[in-house]
Coordinates of C-alpha atoms in Angstrom, one line a residue:
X1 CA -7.3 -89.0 46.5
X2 CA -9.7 -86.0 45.2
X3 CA -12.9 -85.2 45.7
X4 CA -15.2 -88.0 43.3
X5 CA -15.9 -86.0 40.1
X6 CA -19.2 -88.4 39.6
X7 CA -21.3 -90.3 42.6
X8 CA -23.8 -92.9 42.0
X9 CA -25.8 -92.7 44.9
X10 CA -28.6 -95.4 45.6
X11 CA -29.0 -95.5 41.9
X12 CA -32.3 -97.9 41.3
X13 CA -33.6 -98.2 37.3
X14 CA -36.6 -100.4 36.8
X15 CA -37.3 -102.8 34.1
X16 CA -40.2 -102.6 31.9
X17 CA -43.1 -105.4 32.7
X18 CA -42.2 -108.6 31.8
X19 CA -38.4 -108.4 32.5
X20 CA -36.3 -111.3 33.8
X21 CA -36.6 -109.0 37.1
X22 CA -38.0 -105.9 38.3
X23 CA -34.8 -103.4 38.5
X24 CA -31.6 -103.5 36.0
X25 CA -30.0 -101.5 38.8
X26 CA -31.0 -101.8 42.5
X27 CA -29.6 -99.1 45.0
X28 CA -25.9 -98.8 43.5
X29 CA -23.3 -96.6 45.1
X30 CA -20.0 -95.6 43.7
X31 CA -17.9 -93.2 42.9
X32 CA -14.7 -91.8 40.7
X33 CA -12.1 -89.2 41.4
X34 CA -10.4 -86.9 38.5
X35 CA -7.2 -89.0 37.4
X36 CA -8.5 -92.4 38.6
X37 CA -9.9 -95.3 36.5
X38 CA -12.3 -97.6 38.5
X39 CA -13.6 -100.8 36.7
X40 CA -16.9 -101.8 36.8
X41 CA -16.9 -106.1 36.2
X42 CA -19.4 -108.0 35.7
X43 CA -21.1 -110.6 33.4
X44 CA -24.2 -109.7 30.9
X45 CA -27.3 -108.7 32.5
X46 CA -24.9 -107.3 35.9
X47 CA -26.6 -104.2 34.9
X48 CA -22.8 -102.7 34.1
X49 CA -24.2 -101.0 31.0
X50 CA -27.2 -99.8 32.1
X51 CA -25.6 -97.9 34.5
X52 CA -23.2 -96.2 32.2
X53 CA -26.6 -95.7 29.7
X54 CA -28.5 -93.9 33.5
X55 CA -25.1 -91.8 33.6
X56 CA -25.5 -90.3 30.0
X57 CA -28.7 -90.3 30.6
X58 CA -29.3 -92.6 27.5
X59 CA -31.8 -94.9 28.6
X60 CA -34.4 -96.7 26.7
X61 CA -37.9 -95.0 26.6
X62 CA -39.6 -98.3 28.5
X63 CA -36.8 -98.1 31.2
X64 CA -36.9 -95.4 34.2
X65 CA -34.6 -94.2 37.0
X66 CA -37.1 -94.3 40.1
X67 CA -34.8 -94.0 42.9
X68 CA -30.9 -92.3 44.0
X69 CA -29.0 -89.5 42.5
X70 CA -26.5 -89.1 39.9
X71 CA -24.2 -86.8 40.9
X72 CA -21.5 -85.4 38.6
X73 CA -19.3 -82.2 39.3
X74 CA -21.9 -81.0 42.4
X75 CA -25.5 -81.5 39.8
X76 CA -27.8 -84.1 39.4
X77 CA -28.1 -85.4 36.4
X78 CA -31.3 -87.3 37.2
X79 CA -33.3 -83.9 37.8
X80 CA -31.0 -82.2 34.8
X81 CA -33.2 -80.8 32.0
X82 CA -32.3 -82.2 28.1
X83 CA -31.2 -79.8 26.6
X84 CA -28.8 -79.3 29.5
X85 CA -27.8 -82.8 29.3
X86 CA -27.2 -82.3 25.3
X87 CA -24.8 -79.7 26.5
X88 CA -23.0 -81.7 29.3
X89 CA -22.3 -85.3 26.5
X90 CA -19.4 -84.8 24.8
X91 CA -18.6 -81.9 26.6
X92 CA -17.8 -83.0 29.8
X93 CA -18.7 -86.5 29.9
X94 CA -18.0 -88.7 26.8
X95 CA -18.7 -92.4 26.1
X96 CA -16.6 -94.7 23.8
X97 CA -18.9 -97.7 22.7
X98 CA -18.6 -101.4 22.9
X99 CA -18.6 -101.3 18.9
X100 CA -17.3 -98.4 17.2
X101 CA -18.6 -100.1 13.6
X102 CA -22.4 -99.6 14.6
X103 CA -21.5 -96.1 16.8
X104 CA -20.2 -94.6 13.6
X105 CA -21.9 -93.1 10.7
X106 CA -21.1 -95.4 7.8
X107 CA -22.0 -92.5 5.2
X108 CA -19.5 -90.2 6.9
X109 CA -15.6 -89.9 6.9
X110 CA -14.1 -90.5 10.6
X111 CA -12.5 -86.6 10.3
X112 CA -16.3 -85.5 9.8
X113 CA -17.4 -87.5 12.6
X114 CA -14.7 -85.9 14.8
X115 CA -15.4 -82.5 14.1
X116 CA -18.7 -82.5 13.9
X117 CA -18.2 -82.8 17.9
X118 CA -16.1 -79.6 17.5
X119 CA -18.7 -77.9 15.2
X120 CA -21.5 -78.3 17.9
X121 CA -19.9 -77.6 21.3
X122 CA -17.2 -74.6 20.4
X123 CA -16.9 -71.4 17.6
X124 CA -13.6 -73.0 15.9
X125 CA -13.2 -72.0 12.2
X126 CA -13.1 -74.7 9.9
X127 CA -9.4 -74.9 9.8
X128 CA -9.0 -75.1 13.1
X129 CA -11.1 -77.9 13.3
X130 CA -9.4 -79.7 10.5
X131 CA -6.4 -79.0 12.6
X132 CA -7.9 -80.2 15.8
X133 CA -8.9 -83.5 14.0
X134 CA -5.5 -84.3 12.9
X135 CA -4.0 -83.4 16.1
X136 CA -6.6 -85.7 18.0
X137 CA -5.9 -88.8 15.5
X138 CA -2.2 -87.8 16.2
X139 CA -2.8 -88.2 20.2
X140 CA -4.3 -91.5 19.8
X141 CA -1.6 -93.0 17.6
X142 CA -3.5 -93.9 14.5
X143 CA -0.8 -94.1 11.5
X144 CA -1.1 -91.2 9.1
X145 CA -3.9 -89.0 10.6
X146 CA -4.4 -87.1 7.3
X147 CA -5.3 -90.6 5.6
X148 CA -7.9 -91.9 8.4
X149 CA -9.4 -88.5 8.4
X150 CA -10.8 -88.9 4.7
X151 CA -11.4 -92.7 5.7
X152 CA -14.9 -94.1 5.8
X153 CA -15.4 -96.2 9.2
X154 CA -15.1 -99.7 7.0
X155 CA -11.7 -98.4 5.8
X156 CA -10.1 -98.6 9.0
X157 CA -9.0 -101.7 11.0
X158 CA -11.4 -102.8 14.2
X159 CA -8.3 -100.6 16.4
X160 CA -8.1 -97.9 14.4
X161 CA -12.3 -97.2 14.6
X162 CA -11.5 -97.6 18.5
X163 CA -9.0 -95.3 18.4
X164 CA -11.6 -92.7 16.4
X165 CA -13.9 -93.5 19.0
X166 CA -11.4 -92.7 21.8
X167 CA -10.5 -89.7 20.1
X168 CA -13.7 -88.2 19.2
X169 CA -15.0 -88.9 23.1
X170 CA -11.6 -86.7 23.9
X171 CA -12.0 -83.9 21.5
X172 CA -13.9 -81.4 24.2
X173 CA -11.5 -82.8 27.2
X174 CA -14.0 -84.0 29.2
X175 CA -13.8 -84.6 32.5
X176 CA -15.3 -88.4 32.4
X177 CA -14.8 -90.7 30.3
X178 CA -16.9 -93.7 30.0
X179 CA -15.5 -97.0 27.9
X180 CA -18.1 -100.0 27.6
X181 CA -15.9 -102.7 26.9
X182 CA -13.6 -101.0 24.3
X183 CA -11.3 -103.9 24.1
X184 CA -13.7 -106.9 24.0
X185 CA -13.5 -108.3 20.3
X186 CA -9.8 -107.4 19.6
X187 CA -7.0 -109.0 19.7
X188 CA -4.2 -109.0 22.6
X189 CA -1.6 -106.8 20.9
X190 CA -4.5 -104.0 20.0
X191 CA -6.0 -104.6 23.2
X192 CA -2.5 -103.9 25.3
X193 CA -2.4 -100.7 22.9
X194 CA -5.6 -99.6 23.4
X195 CA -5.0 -100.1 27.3
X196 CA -2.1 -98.3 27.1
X197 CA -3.5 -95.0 25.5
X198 CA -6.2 -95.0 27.8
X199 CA -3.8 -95.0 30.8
X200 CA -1.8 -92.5 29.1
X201 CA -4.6 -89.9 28.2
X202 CA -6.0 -90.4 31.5
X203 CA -2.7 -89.5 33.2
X204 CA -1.5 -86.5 30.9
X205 CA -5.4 -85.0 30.7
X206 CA -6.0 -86.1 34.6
X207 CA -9.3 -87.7 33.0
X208 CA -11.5 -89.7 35.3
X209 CA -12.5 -93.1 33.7
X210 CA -15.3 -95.5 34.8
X211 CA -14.1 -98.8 32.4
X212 CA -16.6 -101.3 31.8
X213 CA -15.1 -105.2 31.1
X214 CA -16.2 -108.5 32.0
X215 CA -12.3 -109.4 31.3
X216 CA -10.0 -109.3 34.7
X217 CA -7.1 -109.4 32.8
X218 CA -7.6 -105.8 32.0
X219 CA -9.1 -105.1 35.4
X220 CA -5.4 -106.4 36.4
X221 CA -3.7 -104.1 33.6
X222 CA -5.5 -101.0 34.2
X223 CA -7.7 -100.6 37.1
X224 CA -7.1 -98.2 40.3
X225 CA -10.1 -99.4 42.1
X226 CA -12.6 -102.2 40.7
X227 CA -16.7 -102.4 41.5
X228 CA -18.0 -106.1 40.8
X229 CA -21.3 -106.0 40.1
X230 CA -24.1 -109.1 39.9
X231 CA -27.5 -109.1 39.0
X232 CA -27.9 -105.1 39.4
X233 CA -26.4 -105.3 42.5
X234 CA -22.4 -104.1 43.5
X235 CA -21.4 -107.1 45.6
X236 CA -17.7 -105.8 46.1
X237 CA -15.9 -103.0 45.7
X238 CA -12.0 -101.4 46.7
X239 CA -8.8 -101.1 45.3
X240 CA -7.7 -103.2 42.6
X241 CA -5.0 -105.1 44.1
X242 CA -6.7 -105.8 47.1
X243 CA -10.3 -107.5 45.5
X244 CA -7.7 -109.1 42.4
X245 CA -5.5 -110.8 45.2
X246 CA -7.7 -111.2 48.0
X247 CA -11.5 -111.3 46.8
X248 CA -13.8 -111.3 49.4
X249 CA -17.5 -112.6 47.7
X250 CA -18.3 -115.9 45.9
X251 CA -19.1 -114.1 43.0
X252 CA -15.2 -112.0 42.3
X253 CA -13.9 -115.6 43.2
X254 CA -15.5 -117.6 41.0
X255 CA -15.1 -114.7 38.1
X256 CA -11.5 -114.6 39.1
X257 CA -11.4 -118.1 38.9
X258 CA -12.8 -118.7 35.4
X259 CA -9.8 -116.8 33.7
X260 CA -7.8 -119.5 31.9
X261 CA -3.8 -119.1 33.0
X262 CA -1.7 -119.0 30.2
X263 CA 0.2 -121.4 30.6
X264 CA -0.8 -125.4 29.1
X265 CA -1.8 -128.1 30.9
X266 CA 0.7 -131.1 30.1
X267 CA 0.1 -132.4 26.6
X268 CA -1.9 -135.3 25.6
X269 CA -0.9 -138.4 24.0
X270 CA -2.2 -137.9 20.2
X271 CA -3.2 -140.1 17.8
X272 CA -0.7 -141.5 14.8
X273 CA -3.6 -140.9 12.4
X274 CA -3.9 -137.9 10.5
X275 CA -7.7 -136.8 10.2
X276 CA -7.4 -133.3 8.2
X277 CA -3.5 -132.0 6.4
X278 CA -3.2 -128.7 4.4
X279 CA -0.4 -128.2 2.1
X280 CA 0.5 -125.2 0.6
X281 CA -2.5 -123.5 0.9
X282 CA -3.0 -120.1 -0.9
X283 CA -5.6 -117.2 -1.2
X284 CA -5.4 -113.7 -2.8
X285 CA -7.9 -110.8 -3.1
X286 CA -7.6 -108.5 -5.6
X287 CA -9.7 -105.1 -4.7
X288 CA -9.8 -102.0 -6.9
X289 CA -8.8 -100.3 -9.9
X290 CA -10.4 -99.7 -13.0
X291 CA -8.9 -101.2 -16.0
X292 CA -6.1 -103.1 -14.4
X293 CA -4.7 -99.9 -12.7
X294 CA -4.4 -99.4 -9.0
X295 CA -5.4 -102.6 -8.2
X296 CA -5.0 -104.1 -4.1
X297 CA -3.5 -107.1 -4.0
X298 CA -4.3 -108.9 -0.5
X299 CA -1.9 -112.6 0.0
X300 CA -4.4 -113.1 2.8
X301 CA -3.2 -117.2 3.4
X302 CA 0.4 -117.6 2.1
X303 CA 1.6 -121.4 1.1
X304 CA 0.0 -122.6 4.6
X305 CA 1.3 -126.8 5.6
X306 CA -1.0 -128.3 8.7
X307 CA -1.5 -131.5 10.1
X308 CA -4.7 -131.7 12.8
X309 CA -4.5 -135.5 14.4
X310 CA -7.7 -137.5 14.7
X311 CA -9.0 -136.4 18.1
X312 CA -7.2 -133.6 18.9
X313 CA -7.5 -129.6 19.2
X314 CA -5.4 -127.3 16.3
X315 CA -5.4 -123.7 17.5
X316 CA -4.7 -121.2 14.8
X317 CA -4.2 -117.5 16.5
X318 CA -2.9 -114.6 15.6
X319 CA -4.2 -111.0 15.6
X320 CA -7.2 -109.6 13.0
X321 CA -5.9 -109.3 9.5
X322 CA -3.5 -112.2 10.3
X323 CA -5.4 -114.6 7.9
X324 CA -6.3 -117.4 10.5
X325 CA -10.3 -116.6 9.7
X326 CA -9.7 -116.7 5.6
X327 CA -7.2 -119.8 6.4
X328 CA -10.7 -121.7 8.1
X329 CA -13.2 -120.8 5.4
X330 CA -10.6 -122.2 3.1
X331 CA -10.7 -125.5 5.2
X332 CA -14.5 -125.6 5.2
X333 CA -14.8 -124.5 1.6
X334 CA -16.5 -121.2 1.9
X335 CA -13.8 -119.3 -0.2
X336 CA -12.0 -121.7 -3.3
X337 CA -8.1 -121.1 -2.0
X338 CA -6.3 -120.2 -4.8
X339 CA -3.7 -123.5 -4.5
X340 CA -2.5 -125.9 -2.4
X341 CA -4.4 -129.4 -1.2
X342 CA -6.9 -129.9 1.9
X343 CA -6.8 -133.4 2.4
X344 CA -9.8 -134.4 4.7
X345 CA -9.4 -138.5 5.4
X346 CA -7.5 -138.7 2.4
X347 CA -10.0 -137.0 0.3
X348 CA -8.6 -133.2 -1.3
X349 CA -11.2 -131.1 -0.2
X350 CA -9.9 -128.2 -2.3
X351 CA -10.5 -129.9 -5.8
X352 CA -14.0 -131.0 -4.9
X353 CA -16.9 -128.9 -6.6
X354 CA -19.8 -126.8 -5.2
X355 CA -22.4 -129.8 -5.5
X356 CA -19.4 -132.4 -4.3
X357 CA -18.9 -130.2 -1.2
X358 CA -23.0 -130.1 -0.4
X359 CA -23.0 -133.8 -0.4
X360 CA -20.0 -134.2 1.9
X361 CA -20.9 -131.0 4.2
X362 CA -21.6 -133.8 7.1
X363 CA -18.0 -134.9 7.1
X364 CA -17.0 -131.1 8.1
X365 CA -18.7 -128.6 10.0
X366 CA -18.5 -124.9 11.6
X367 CA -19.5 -122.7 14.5
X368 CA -19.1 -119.2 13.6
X369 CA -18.1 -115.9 15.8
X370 CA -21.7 -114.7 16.4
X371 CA -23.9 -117.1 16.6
X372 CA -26.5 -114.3 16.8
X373 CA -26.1 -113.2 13.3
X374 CA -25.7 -117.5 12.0
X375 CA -29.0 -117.9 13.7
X376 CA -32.2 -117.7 11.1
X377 CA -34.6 -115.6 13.6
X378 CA -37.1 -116.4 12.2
X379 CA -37.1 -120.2 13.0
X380 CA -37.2 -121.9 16.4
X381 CA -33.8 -123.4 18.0
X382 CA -35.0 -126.8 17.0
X383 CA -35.9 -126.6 13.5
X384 CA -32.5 -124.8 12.9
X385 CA -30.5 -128.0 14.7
X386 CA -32.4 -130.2 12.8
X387 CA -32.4 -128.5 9.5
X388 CA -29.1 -130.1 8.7
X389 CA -29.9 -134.0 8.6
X390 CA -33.0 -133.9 7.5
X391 CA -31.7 -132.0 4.1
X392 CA -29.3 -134.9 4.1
X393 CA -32.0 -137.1 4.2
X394 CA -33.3 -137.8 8.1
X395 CA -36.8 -138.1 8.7
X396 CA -38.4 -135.3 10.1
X397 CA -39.1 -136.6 13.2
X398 CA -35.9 -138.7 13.8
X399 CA -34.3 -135.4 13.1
X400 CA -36.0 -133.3 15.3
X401 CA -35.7 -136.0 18.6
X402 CA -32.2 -136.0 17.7
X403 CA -31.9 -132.3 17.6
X404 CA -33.6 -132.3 21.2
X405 CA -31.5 -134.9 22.5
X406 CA -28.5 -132.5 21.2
X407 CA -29.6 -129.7 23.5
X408 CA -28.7 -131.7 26.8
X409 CA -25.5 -133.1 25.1
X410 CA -24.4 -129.0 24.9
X411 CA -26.4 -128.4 28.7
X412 CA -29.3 -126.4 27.4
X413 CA -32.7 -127.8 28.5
X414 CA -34.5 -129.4 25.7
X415 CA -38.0 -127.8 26.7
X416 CA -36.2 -124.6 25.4
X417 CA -36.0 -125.8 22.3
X418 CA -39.0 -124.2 20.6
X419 CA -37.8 -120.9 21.7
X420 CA -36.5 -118.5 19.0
X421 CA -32.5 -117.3 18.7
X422 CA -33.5 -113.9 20.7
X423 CA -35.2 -115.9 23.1
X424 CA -31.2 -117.4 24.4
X425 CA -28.5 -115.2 25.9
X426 CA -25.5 -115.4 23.9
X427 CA -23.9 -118.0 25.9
X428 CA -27.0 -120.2 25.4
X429 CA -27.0 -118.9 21.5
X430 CA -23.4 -120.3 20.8
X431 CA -24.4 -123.9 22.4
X432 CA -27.6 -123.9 19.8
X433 CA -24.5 -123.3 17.0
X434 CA -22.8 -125.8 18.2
X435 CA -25.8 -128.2 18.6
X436 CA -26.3 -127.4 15.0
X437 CA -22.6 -128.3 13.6
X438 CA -23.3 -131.9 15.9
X439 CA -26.0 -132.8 14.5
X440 CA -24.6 -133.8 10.9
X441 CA -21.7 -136.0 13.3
X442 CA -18.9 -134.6 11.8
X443 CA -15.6 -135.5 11.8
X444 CA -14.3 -132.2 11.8
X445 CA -15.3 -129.0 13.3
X446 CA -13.7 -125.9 12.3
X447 CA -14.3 -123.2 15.5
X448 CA -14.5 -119.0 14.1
X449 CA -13.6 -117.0 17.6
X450 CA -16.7 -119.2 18.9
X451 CA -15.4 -117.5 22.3
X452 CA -14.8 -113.9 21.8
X453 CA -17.6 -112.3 23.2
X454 CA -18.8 -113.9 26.1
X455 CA -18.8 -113.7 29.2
X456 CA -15.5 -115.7 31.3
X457 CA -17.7 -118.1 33.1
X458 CA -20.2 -118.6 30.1
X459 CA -16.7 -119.0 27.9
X460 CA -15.4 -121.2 30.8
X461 CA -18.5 -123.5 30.2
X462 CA -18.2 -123.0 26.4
X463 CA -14.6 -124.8 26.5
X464 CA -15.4 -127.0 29.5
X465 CA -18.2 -128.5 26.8
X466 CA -16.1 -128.6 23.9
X467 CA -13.3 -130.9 25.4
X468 CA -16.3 -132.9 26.8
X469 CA -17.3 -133.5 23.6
X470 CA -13.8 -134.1 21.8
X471 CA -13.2 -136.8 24.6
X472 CA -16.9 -138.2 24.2
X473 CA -17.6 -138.3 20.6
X474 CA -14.1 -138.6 19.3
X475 CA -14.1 -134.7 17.7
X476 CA -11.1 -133.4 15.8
X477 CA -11.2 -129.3 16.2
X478 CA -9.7 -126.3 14.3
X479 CA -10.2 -124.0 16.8
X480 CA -9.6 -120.4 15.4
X481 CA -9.0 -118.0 18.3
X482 CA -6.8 -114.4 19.0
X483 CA -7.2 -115.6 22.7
X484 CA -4.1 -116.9 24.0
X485 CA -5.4 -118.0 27.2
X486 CA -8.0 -119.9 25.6
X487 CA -5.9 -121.7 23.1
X488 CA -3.6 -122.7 26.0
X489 CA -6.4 -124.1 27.7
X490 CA -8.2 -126.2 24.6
X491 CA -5.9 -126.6 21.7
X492 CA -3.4 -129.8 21.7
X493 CA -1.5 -128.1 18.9
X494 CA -1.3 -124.0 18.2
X495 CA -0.2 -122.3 14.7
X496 CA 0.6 -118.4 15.1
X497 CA 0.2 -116.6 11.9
X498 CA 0.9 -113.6 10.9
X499 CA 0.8 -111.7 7.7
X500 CA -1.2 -114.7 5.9
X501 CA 2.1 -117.0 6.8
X502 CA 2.3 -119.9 10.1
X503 CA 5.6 -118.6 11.6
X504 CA 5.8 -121.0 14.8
X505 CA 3.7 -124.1 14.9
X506 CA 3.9 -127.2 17.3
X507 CA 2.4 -128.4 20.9
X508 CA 0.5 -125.9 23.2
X509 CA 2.6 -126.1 25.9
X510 CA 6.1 -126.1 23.7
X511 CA 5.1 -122.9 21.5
X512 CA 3.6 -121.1 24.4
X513 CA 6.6 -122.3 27.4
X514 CA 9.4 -121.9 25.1
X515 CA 8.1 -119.2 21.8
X516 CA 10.9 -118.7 19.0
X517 CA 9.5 -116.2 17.2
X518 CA 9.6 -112.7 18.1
X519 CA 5.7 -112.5 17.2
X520 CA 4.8 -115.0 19.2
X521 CA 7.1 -113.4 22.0
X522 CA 5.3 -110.3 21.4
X523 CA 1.7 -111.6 21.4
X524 CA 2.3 -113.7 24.4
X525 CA 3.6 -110.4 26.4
X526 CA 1.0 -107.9 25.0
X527 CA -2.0 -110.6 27.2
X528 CA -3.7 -108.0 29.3
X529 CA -2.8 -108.6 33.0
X530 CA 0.0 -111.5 32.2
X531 CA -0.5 -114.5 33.3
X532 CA -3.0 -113.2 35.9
X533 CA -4.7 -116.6 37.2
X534 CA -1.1 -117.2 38.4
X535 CA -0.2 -114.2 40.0
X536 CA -3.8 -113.4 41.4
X537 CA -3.5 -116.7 43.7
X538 CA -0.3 -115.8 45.2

């Protein structure tokens, strides 16, 4: 292998007062070659992002470097003055952001955003930048470059502002390139694309890449050598295969062991009874045009038939545009679907009114995607549990002794419960979400990517809690996921859409053993790593 391009050496960076702990970062060594890509893993607060932050030297003002060296390409880039470091970003190290929706300018078309990279670091003519843009968009595979380049960053699909991302952090070829989980919040077939390019960039450019995920399936898919780091501290480090298949500290094993295999556990006996059934359920947006001309016509859900049995798990997956998310706000009421019936205990949820639906909101509840933004800040965890029943008519204090006795039925401690949402990490943040769908007792709970973002243990406890609770209080679940491994792990029953339309339906373990449809083929092969939980322990 080459020389290392970049060394960590020693690296400390303390906290400011008041921190859960003195140092994010506490005497961390490592290193990556030109055309290597080493993974750093970890869960949040591992300190994984701070250290690519120390790299760039993009630190917050309250946070310091007070110990090691930084070494990239023989200088130090702790001692390195600003303005040389404004030269070296983008230039010859480039990041690609966790979320290329809040790292792009809104007000600004992605070809802009691209060349203004260009503009700053080189004397290119404005055509030859235009021409550079196009062939960058080209090299990343987004379909028709000229188009995204006049796009606006909410035009373009969550892979395609990745694919910006990757392509603007490539336009100067530099010789690092740092991705803080790039792939976390997309689905599996973007994800193995996004992978892929990566790989291939890396390998044509002879790029060096240090990879940030908390996600070993991608560790598995893409890694050359993988640094596991734990409380600002690298506990293991060496070459993929050997720390993937033969992990030496508690900590990789019990990562390692929280990915969910793909395939099901052996079915469960279901119930006869029928708790929720769609039939031909329908919704179309209509975007655009003045006048009635050049109007978009979206079929988001397309004549969608479901039966969810009382007690058990419905999965709906697919990738993002696929219509599973619009399919659960039609469920829950949030959007009117434009036909079909939602027949809830017999009851057809889809010709009920606004005020009908507030009066029945107890029989049906839902735990959205980021619990973060569901999450009032401005009111303590309690109060937002037990905001619920007492609207429906609880005494205050019933309500909020209830809501208390909630947070130990989800495993957070009920002294924490006059804390505020920022206050929780976002594991802690989703069980206050679900705490606050339980406390109306609902029949059924409808589940928005409740998963996504979080960490594999903390979504390992997530699940672990959810079937807990099906099995204790008798839940029925929609469980809305673009996770394979998850839904083969919680759902009794899985739907794959695609397009707005349920191609394959049926058990777990039938649809995801035996898959007829060529989608569901090709989402099941496009899981990062494969079924790694099984081919790690051999």
């Amino acid at each position: 292998m080459s020389e290392p391009i970049l060394t960590v050496d020693r690296l400390s960076v303390r906290l400011p007062k008041g921190a859960d702990r003195t140092h994010a970062i506490s005497e961390l060594s490592l290193s990556v070659a030109e055309n290597e890509i080493v993974c750093i893993v970890g869960e949040s607060g591992s300190g994984k992002s701070m250290m690519a932050n120390a790299v760039m030297r993009l630190l917050p003002d309250n946070v310091s470097i007070d110990g090691g060296r930084i070494l990239f390409a023989g200088r130090d880039l702790c001692t390195t003055p600003a303005a040389d470091m404004r030269r070296i970003r983008g230039a010859e190290i480039a990041m690609v952001f966790q979320e290329p929706m809040t790292a792009l300018n809104p007000l600004r078309t992605i070809g802009d955003q691209i060349g203004e990279v260009l503009e700053i670091h080189t004397d290119l003519s404005k055509a030859e930048i235009k021409s550079r843009v196009l062939a960058l968009l080209t090299d990343v595979h987004i379909p028709d470059p000229p188009r995204a380049a006049k796009a606006y960053p909410h035009e373009l699909s969550g892979g395609q502002r990745q694919r910006a991302m990757i392509a603007m952090a490539l336009a100067l070829d530099p010789k690092l390139l740092i991705a803080d989980e790039p792939t976390t919040a997309l689905d599996v077939t973007t994800q193995a694309q996004i992978l892929k390019l990566i790989r291939e960039l890396q390998q044509r450019r002879k790029t060096a890449v240090l990879f940030i995920t908390h996600d070993f399936g991608v560790v598995a898919e893409i890694a050359d050598r993988v640094v596991v780091m734990q409380h600002g501290v690298v506990v293991e480090q060496g070459p993929a295969r050997d720390v993937l298949r033969k992990p030496q500290h508690a900590y990789t094993q019990q990562l390692i062991a929280a990915v969910p295999p793909v395939a099901a556990p052996p079915a469960r006996q279901l119930s006869d009874e029928t708790i929720l059934a769609l039939s031909g359920v329908a919704k179309t947006y209509r975007t655009g045009g003045f006048l009635g001309r050049g109007v978009r016509v979206t079929h988001a859900v397309k004549d969608v038939s479901l039966m969810l049995p009382k007690g058990a798990t419905l999965g709906i997956v697919g990738e993002s545009g696929s219509g599973k998310s619009t399919l659960a706000r039609c469920i829950i009421r949030l959007i009117d679907p434009d036909a079909g019936s939602i027949l809830l205990q017999g009851e057809d949820w889809a010709k009920l009114s606004r005020n009908d639906i507030r009066q029945r909101t107890q029989r049906m509840q839902m735990v959205f995607q980021d619990p973060f933004a569901s999450l009032n800040p401005r009111r303590k965890a309690v109060d937002l549990v037990a905001q619920g029943p007492i609207i429906h008519g609880t005494p205050r204090d019933q309500a909020l002794r209830e809501a208390r006795e909630l947070f130990s039925l989800v495993g957070l401690d009920p002294s924490a419960a006059d804390r505020f949402p920022h206050e929780f990490s976002g594991g802690q943040r989703q069980r206050i979400g679900l705490a606050r769908a339980l406390a109306l007792k609902p029949a059924v709970l409808v589940a928005d990517e409740p998963v996504s973002a979080l960490d594999v243990s903390v979504q390992a406890q997530v699940l672990k809690l959810l079937t807990g609770l099906r099995e204790r209080l008798g839940l029925s679940i929609v469980f809305i996921t673009h996770d394979l491994r998850v839904a083969a792990q919680i759902c009794d029953l899985v739907a794959v859409m695609k397009d707005g339309v349920v191609v394959e339906h049926g058990l777990t373990r039938d649809v995801f053993g035996h898959p007829q449809h060529p989608y569901t083929q090709a989402l099941l092969e496009a899981i990062p790593g494969g079924d790694f939980a099984r081919t790690a322990a051999t």
